[in-house]
Short mmCIF file of C-alpha atoms and ligand atoms in Angstrom, two decimals:
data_model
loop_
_atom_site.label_atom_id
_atom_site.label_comp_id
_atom_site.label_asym_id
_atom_site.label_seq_id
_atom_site.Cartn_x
_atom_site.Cartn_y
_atom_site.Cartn_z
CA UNK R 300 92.13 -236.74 -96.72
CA UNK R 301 88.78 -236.73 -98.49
CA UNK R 302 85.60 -235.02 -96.43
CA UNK R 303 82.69 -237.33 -96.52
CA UNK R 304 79.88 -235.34 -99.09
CA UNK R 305 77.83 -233.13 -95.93
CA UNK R 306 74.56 -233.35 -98.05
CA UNK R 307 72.29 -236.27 -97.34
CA UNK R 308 71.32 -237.73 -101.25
CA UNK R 309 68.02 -235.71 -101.04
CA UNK R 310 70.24 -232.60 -100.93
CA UNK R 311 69.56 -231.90 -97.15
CA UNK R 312 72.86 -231.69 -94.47
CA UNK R 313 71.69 -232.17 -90.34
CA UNK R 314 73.88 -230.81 -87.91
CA UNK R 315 73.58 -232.20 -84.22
CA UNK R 316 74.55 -229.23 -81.80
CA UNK R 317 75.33 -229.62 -77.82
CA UNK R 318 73.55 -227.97 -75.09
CA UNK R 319 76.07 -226.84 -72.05
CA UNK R 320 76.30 -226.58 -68.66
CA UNK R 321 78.32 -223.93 -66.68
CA UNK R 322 81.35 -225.69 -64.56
CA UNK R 323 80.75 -221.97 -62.68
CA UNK R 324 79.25 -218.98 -63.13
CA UNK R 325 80.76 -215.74 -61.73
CA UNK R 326 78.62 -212.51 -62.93
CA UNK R 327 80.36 -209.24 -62.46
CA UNK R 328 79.46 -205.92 -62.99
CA UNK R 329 76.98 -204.36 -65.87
CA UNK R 330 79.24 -203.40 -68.81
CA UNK R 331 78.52 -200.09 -70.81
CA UNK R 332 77.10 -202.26 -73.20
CA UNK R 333 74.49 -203.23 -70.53
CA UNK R 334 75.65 -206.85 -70.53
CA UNK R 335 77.10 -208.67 -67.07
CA UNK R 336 80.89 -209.34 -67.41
CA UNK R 337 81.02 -213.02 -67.50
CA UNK R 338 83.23 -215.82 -66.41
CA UNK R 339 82.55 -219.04 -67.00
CA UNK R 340 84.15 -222.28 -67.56
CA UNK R 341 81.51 -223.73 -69.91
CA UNK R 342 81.33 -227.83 -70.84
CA UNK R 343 79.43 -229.46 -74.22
CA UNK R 344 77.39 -232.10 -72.76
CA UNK R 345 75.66 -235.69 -75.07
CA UNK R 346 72.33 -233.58 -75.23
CA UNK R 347 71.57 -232.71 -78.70
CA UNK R 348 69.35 -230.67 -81.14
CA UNK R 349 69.67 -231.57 -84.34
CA UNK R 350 69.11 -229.35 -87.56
CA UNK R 351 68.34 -229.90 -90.95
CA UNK R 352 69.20 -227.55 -93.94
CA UNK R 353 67.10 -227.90 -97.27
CA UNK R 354 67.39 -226.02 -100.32
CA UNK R 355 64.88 -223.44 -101.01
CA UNK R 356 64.52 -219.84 -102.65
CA UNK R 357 63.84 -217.95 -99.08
CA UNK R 358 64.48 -218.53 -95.63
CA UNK R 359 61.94 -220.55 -93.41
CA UNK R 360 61.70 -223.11 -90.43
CA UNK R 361 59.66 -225.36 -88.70
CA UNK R 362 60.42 -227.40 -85.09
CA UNK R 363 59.48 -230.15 -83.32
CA UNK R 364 60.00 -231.97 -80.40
CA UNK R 365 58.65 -235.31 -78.71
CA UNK R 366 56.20 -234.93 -75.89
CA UNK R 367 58.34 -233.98 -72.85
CA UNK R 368 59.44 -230.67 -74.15
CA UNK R 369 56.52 -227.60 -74.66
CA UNK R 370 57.48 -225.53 -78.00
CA UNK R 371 55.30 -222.74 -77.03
CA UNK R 372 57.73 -220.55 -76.51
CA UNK R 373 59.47 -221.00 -79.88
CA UNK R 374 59.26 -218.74 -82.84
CA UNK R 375 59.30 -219.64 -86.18
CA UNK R 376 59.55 -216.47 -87.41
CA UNK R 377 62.55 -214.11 -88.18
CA UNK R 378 63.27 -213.39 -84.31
CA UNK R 379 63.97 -217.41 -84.29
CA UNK R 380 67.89 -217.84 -83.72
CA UNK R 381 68.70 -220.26 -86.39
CA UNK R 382 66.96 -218.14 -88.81
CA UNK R 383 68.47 -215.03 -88.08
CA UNK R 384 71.77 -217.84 -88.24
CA UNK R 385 70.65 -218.43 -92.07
CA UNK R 386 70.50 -214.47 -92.87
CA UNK R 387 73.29 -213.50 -91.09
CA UNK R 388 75.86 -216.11 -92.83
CA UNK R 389 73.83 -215.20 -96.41
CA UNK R 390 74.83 -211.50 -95.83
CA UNK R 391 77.79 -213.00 -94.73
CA UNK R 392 78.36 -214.79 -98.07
CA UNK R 393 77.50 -211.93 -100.30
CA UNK R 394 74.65 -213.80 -102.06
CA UNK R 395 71.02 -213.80 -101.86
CA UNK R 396 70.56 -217.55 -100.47
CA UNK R 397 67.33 -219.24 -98.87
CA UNK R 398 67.44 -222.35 -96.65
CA UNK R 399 64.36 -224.68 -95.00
CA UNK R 400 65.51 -225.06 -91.51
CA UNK R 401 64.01 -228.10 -89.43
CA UNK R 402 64.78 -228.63 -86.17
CA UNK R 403 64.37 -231.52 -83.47
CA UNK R 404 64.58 -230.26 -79.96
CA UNK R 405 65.70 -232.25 -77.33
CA UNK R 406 67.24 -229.63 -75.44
CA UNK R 407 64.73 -227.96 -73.16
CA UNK R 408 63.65 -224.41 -74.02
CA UNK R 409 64.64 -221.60 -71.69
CA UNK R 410 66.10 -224.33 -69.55
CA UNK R 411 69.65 -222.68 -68.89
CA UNK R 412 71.04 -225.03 -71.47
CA UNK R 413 71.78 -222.55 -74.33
CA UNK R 414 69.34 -224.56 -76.66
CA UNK R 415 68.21 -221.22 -78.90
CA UNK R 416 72.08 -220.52 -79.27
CA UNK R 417 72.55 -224.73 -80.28
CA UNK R 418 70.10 -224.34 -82.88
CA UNK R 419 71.94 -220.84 -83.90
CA UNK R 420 75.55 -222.30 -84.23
CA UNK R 421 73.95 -226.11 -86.16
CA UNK R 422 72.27 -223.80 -88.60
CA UNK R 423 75.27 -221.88 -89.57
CA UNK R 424 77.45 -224.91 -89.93
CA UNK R 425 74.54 -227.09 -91.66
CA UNK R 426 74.09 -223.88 -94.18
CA UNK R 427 77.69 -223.48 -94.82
CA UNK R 428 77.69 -226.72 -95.96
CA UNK R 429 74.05 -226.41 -97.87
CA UNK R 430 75.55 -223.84 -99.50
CA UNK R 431 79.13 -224.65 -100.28
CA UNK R 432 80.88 -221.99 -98.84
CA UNK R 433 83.53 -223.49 -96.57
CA UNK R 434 84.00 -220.70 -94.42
CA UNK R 435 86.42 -221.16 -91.89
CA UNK R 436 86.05 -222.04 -88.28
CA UNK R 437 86.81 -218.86 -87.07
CA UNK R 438 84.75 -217.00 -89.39
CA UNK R 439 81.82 -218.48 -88.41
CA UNK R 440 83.22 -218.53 -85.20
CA UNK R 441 82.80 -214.65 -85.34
CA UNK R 442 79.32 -214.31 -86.90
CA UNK R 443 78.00 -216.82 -83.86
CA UNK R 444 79.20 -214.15 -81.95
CA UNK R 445 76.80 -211.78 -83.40
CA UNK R 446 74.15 -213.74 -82.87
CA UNK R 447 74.58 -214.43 -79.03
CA UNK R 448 76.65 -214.97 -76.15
CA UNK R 449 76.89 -218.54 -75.55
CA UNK R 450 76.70 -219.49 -79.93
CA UNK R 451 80.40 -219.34 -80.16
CA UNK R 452 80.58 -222.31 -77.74
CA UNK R 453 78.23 -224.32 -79.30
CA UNK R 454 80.64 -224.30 -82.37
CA UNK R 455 83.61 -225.26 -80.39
CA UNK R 456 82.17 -227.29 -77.57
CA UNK R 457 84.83 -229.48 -75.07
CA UNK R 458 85.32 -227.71 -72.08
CA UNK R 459 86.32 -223.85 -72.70
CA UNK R 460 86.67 -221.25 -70.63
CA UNK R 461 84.64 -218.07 -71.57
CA UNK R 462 84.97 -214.33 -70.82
CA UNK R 463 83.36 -211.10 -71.87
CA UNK R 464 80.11 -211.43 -72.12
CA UNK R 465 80.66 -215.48 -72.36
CA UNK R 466 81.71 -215.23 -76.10
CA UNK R 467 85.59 -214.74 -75.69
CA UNK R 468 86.41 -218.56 -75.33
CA UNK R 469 89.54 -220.46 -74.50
CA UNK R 470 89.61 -223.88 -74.40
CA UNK R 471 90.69 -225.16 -71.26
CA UNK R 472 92.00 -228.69 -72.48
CA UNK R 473 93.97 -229.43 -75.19
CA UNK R 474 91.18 -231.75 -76.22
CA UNK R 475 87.93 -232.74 -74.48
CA UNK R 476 88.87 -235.97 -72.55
CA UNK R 477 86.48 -238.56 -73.52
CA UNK R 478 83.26 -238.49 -71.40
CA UNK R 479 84.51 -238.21 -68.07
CA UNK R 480 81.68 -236.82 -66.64
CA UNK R 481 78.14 -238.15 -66.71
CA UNK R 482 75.10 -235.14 -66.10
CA UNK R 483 71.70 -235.85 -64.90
CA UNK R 484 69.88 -233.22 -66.31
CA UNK R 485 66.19 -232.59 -64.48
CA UNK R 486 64.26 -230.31 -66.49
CA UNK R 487 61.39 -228.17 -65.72
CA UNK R 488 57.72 -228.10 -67.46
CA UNK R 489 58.23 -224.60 -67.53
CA UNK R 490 61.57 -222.56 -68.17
CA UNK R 491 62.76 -219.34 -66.90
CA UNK R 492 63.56 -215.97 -68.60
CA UNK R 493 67.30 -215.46 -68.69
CA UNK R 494 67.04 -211.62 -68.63
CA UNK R 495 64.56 -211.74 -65.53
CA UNK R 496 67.09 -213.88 -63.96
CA UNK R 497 69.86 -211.22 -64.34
CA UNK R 498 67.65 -208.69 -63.33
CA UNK R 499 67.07 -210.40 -59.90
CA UNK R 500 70.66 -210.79 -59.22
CA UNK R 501 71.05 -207.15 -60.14
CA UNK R 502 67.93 -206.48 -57.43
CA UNK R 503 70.32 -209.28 -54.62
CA UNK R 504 73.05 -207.16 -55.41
CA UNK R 505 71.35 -203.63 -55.07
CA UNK R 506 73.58 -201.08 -53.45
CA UNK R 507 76.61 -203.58 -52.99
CA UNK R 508 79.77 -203.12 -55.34
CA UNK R 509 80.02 -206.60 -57.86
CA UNK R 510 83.96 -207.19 -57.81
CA UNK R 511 85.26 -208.46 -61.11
CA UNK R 512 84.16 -211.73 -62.08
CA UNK R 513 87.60 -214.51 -61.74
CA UNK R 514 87.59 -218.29 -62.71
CA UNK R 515 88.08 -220.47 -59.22
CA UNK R 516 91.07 -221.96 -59.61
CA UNK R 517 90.52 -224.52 -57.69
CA UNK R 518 87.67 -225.56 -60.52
CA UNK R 519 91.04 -225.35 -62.77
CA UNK R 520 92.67 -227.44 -60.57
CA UNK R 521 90.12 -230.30 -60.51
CA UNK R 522 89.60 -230.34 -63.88
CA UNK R 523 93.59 -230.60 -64.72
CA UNK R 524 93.27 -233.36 -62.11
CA UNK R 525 90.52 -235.15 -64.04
CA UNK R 526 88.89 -236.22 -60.93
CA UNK R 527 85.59 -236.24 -61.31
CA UNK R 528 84.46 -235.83 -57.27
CA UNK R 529 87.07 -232.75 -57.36
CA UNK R 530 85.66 -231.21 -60.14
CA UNK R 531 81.80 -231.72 -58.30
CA UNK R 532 83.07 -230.21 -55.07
CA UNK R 533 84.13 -226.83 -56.55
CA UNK R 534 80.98 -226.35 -58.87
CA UNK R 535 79.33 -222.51 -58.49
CA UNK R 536 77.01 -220.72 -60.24
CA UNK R 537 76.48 -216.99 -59.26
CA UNK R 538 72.51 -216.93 -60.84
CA UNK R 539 71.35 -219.88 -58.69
CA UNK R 540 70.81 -217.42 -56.03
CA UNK R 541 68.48 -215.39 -57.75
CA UNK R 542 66.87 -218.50 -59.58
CA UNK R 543 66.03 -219.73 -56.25
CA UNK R 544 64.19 -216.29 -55.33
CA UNK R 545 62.41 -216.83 -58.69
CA UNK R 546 61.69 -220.38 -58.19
CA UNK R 547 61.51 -221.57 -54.58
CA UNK R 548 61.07 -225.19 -55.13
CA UNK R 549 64.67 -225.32 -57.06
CA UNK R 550 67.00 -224.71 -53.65
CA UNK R 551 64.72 -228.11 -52.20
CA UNK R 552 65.98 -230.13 -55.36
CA UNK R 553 69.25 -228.91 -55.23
CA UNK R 554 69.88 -229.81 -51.69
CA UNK R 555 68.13 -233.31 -51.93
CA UNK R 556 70.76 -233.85 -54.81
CA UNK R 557 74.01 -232.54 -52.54
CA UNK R 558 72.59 -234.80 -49.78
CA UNK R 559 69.63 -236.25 -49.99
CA UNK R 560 69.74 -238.97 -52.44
CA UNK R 561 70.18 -242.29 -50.11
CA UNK R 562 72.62 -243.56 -53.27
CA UNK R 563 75.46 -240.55 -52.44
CA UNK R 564 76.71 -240.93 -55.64
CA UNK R 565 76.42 -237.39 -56.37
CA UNK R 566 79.39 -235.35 -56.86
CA UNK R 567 77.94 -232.00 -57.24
CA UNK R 568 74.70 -230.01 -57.69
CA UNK R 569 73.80 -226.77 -59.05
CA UNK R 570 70.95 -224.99 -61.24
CA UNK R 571 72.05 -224.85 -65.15
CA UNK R 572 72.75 -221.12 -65.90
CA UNK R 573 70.15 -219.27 -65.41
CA UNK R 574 68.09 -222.00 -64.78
CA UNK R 575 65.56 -223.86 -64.07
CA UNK R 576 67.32 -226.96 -65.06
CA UNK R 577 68.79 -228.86 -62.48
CA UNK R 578 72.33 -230.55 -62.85
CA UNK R 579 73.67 -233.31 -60.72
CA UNK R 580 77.16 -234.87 -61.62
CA UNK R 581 77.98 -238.37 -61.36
CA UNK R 582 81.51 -240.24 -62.12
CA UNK R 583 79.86 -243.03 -64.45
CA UNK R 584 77.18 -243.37 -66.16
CA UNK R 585 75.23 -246.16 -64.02
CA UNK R 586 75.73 -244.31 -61.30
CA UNK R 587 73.73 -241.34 -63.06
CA UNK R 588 71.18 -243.67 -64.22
CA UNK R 589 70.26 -244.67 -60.76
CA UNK R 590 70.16 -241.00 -59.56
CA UNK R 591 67.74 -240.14 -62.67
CA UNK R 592 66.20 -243.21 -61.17
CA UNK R 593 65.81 -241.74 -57.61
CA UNK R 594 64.92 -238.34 -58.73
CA UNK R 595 62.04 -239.72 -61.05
CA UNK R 596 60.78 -242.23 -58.41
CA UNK R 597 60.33 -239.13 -56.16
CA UNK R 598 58.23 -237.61 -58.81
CA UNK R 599 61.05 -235.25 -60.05
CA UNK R 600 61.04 -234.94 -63.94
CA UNK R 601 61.27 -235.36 -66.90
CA UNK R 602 65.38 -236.77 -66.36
CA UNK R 603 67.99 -237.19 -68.54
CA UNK R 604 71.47 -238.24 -68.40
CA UNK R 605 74.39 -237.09 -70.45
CA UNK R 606 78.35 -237.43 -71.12
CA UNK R 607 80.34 -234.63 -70.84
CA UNK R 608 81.89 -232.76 -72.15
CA UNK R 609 81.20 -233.58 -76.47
CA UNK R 610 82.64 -231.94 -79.50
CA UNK R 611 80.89 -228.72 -80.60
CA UNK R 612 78.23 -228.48 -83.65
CA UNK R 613 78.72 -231.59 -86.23
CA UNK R 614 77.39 -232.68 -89.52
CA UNK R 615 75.88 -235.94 -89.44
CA UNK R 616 76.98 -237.90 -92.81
CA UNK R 617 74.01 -238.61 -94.61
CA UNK R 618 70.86 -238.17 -92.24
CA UNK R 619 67.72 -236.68 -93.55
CA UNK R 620 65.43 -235.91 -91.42
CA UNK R 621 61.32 -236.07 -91.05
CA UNK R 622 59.14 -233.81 -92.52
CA UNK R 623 56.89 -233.63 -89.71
CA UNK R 624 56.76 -230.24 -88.02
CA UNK R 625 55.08 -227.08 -87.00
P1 ATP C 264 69.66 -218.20 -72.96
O1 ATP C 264 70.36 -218.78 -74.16
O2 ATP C 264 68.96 -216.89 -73.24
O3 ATP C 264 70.46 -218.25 -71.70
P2 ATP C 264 68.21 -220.61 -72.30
O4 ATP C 264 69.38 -221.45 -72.55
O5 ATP C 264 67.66 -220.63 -70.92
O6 ATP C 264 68.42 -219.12 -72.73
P3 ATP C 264 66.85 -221.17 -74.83
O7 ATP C 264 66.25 -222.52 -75.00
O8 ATP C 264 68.07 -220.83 -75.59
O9 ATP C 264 67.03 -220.97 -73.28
O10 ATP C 264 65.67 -220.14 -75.18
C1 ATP C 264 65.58 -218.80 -74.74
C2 ATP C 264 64.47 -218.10 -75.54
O11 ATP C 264 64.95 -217.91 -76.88
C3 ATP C 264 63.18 -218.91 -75.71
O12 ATP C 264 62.28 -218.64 -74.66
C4 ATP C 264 62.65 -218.46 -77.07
O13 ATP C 264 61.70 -217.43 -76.92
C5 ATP C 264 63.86 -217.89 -77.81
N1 ATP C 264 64.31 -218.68 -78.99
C6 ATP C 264 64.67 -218.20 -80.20
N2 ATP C 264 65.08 -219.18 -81.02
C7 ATP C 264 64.99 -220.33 -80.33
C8 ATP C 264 65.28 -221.69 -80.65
N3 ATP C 264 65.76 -222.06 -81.85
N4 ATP C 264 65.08 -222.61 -79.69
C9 ATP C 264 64.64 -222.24 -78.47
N5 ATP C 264 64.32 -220.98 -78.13
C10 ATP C 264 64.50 -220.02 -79.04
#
């Protein structure tokens, strides 16, 4: 079968990459390497950034976003993840190759959604491509690795199970079944630092022995089952403790979404990783409509709603994208 050309005719490739949620969260102890032991079950949802690859001698980037997200807290220097994406597959590579990197953010930053690590696994597929090199899956599988915990994911997307430090994945489906889950996503104006997170569960957890983190099975269970109200009911997420000791207001919002909402057709409700996003599941996608509806009537927002769970990082055939940026 012929692959459709990746580059756009201006010489430019864009790869959309998913955000995710975490089905459940179980942190364990601190590893020598000073990371948590993770396990997750993690799930690609419809919420995309999308990056675009140009050629150029070095390596450089600019980002934008509409109004709803704040890019304050992005680099756009070498500590940025999609550039440090570009080096790292140029070392990689064994040649001395630059890249422009654009992005358009739509995934909240620092919202728990593993944006930074979308941007990091787009940008090495999109340069890949730029650059000809066909590496395979697993290879770049790898160097996503390198660059972060939750990047491998973002390559693979579907539903997957992940272990270590999140980066070991297994997917837990054959394939992903085809949208069978429908996220309202409620973001916050401002995010939350994933390391202070940690260290407040480490603080909860003071003194008390963390056993070794297992997947519920009875998450398993529902999602084998494909029942969408199962799946909701056995939802957990071990930092949404100490997110809530960070940010009071999030337990209220959680709670008006596992009974509050006058609709009930919420299925489940739990922060987004480490937070501060808020995640509410629904079994269609009208029904999450109306609850976006009901959450932004009370003055809850911005909202979005999304399909779960989506492939992993993408090219998309013949898309150039806007100049505009910072
Ligand atoms: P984590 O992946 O650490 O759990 P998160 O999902 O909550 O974090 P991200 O949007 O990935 O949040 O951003 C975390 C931090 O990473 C940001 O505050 C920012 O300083 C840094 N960062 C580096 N590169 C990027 C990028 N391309 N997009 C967003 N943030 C980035």
């Amino acid at each position: 079968m012929n692959r459709p050309p990746a580059a756009s005719p201006d010489g430019s490739v864009t790869v959309a990459a998913p955000a995710k949620v975490n089905l459940c969260l179980e942190v364990g102890p601190v590893r020598p390497d000073g990371f948590h032991a993770l396990a997750t079950v993690y799930q690609a949802i419809g919420l995309h950034d999308l990056v675009t690859v140009r050629p150029s001698d070095e390596v450089t980037m600019t980002v934008r976003a509409d109004d709803r997200l704040s890019l304050h807290d992005v680099p756009t220097d070498g500590s940025n993840i999609a550039v440090r994406a570009a080096l790292l597959l140029a070392e990689h590579s064994g040649a001395g190759r630059g890249a422009h990197i654009h992005i358009d953010k739509s995934i909240p930053v620092a919202g728990g959604l593993a944006g930074g690590s979308a941007d990091g696994a787009a940008t090495l597929l999109a340069c890949d491509r730029l650059w000809g090199l066909s590496t395979p899956l697993e290879e770049l599988v790898a160097l996503a690795a390198e660059l972060g915990c939750d990047v491998p994911f973002a390559l693979v997307g579907g539903t997957a199970i992940g272990s270590g430090r999140g980066e070991s994945l297994t997917p837990l489906l054959p394939a992903p079944q085809p949208e069978s889950c429908w996220w309202v996503v409620l973001e916050s104006a401002d995010g939350l630092s994933t390391p202070a997170v940690y260290k407040e569960f480490d603080v909860l957890h003071d003194g008390s022995a963390v056993p070794s983190p297992r997947i519920p099975e009875d998450l398993v269970a529902a999602l084998r089952s494909g029942e969408v109200a199962a799946v909701g009911a056995t939802l957990s997420n071990g930092l949404q403790e100490p997110a809530f000791r960070l940010r009071p207001g999030l337990r209220e919002t959680i709670e008006l979404g596992r009974s509050g909402l006058p609709s009930a057709r919420v299925h489940g409700a739990l922060v987004s990783g480490s937070g501060p996003s808020c995640l509410f599941l629904c079994g269609s996608r009208a029904d999450a409509v109306h609850v976006a509806e009901e959450l932004t009537a009370r003055g809850l927002g911005p909202v979005s709603v999304a399909p779960g769970p989506v492939p992993g990082a993408r090219v998309v055939p013949g898309r150039a994208a806007g100049a505009r940026g910072r």
